[in-house]
Amino acid sequence: ANEEEKQQRQELAAKYGKYGKQVRDIVGRQKRGKDVVYEVAWEGLDDVKQNTWETLSKLKTMKVDSFARAFDERHAAQQTGTDQ
């Protein structure tokens, strides 16, 4: 990500992130009804109990939907056994 993107993510995290934190990683995914939600690990909140479940639309709002896509790709690779 370029500097401008990083700046945007920081500002969006301050508004929408848990305690104003940025997304560190996506560590899980679940279907809830028709929606898919992603388990988010937050920067500086290392206790797994601090993770939250967020919709893709919220991740898009925070400009971190690429994290969800990367998680989906890793997950798909594991399902097909092509995980390297």
mmCIF file of C-alpha atoms in Angstrom:
data_model
loop_
_atom_site.group_PDB
_atom_site.id
_atom_site.type_symbol
_atom_site.label_atom_id
_atom_site.label_comp_id
_atom_site.label_asym_id
_atom_site.label_seq_id
_atom_site.Cartn_x
_atom_site.Cartn_y
_atom_site.Cartn_z
ATOM 1 C CA ALA A 1 0.000 0.000 0.000
ATOM 2 C CA ASN A 2 1.234 3.472 -0.767
ATOM 3 C CA GLU A 3 1.498 6.249 1.821
ATOM 4 C CA GLU A 4 -1.870 7.749 0.894
ATOM 5 C CA GLU A 5 -3.617 4.378 1.326
ATOM 6 C CA LYS A 6 -1.905 3.809 4.674
ATOM 7 C CA GLN A 7 -3.020 7.247 5.837
ATOM 8 C CA GLN A 8 -6.605 6.531 4.737
ATOM 9 C CA ARG A 9 -6.607 3.182 6.545
ATOM 10 C CA GLN A 10 -5.360 4.839 9.730
ATOM 11 C CA GLU A 11 -8.090 7.477 9.571
ATOM 12 C CA LEU A 12 -10.796 4.904 8.830
ATOM 13 C CA ALA A 13 -9.507 2.663 11.623
ATOM 14 C CA ALA A 14 -9.721 5.586 14.039
ATOM 15 C CA LYS A 15 -13.414 5.888 13.101
ATOM 16 C CA TYR A 16 -14.522 2.288 12.586
ATOM 17 C CA GLY A 17 -11.890 0.023 14.142
ATOM 18 C CA LYS A 18 -12.186 -1.611 17.545
ATOM 19 C CA TYR A 19 -10.842 1.020 19.979
ATOM 20 C CA GLY A 20 -9.651 2.908 16.884
ATOM 21 C CA LYS A 21 -7.237 0.110 15.978
ATOM 22 C CA GLN A 22 -6.333 -1.073 12.491
ATOM 23 C CA VAL A 23 -7.034 -4.584 11.177
ATOM 24 C CA ARG A 24 -3.991 -6.815 11.707
ATOM 25 C CA ASP A 25 -5.308 -9.899 9.931
ATOM 26 C CA ILE A 26 -8.370 -11.911 9.003
ATOM 27 C CA VAL A 27 -8.234 -15.188 10.915
ATOM 28 C CA GLY A 28 -11.612 -16.784 10.276
ATOM 29 C CA ARG A 29 -14.819 -16.727 8.306
ATOM 30 C CA GLN A 30 -18.403 -17.851 8.948
ATOM 31 C CA LYS A 31 -21.723 -17.802 7.177
ATOM 32 C CA ARG A 32 -24.510 -16.170 9.163
ATOM 33 C CA GLY A 33 -27.710 -16.552 7.232
ATOM 34 C CA LYS A 34 -26.990 -15.087 3.800
ATOM 35 C CA ASP A 35 -24.074 -13.026 5.078
ATOM 36 C CA VAL A 36 -20.447 -13.982 5.308
ATOM 37 C CA VAL A 37 -18.606 -12.489 8.262
ATOM 38 C CA TYR A 38 -14.880 -12.416 8.859
ATOM 39 C CA GLU A 39 -13.054 -12.811 12.145
ATOM 40 C CA VAL A 40 -10.781 -9.809 12.539
ATOM 41 C CA ALA A 41 -7.626 -9.670 14.645
ATOM 42 C CA TRP A 42 -6.814 -6.072 15.565
ATOM 43 C CA GLU A 43 -3.408 -4.359 15.804
ATOM 44 C CA GLY A 44 -2.187 -4.291 19.398
ATOM 45 C CA LEU A 45 -5.032 -6.527 20.667
ATOM 46 C CA ASP A 46 -3.279 -9.891 20.778
ATOM 47 C CA ASP A 47 -5.842 -11.709 22.951
ATOM 48 C CA VAL A 48 -8.066 -13.805 20.679
ATOM 49 C CA LYS A 49 -11.040 -12.747 22.843
ATOM 50 C CA GLN A 50 -10.580 -9.237 21.400
ATOM 51 C CA ASN A 51 -11.264 -10.478 17.859
ATOM 52 C CA THR A 52 -14.547 -9.358 16.329
ATOM 53 C CA TRP A 53 -16.752 -10.591 13.491
ATOM 54 C CA GLU A 54 -17.184 -8.038 10.703
ATOM 55 C CA THR A 55 -19.076 -7.985 7.420
ATOM 56 C CA LEU A 56 -17.325 -7.506 4.098
ATOM 57 C CA SER A 57 -19.109 -4.178 3.689
ATOM 58 C CA LYS A 58 -17.535 -2.917 6.932
ATOM 59 C CA LEU A 59 -14.130 -4.158 5.784
ATOM 60 C CA LYS A 60 -14.681 -2.315 2.494
ATOM 61 C CA THR A 61 -15.586 0.830 4.423
ATOM 62 C CA MET A 62 -12.266 0.491 6.241
ATOM 63 C CA LYS A 63 -10.490 -0.212 2.904
ATOM 64 C CA VAL A 64 -9.198 -3.589 4.100
ATOM 65 C CA ASP A 65 -11.402 -5.872 1.982
ATOM 66 C CA SER A 66 -8.140 -7.035 0.314
ATOM 67 C CA PHE A 67 -7.393 -8.811 3.632
ATOM 68 C CA ALA A 68 -10.668 -10.736 3.264
ATOM 69 C CA ARG A 69 -9.878 -11.636 -0.363
ATOM 70 C CA ALA A 70 -6.425 -12.880 0.663
ATOM 71 C CA PHE A 71 -8.014 -14.975 3.432
ATOM 72 C CA ASP A 72 -10.546 -16.430 0.954
ATOM 73 C CA GLU A 73 -7.747 -17.332 -1.470
ATOM 74 C CA ARG A 74 -5.702 -19.029 1.273
ATOM 75 C CA HIS A 75 -8.819 -20.856 2.474
ATOM 76 C CA ALA A 76 -9.695 -22.026 -1.068
ATOM 77 C CA ALA A 77 -6.134 -23.265 -1.597
ATOM 78 C CA GLN A 78 -6.299 -25.276 1.635
ATOM 79 C CA GLN A 79 -9.631 -26.812 0.592
ATOM 80 C CA THR A 80 -8.215 -28.027 -2.734
ATOM 81 C CA GLY A 81 -4.942 -29.156 -1.203
ATOM 82 C CA THR A 82 -2.845 -26.734 -3.263
ATOM 83 C CA ASP A 83 -1.665 -24.820 -0.211
ATOM 84 C CA GLN A 84 2.101 -24.344 -0.516
#
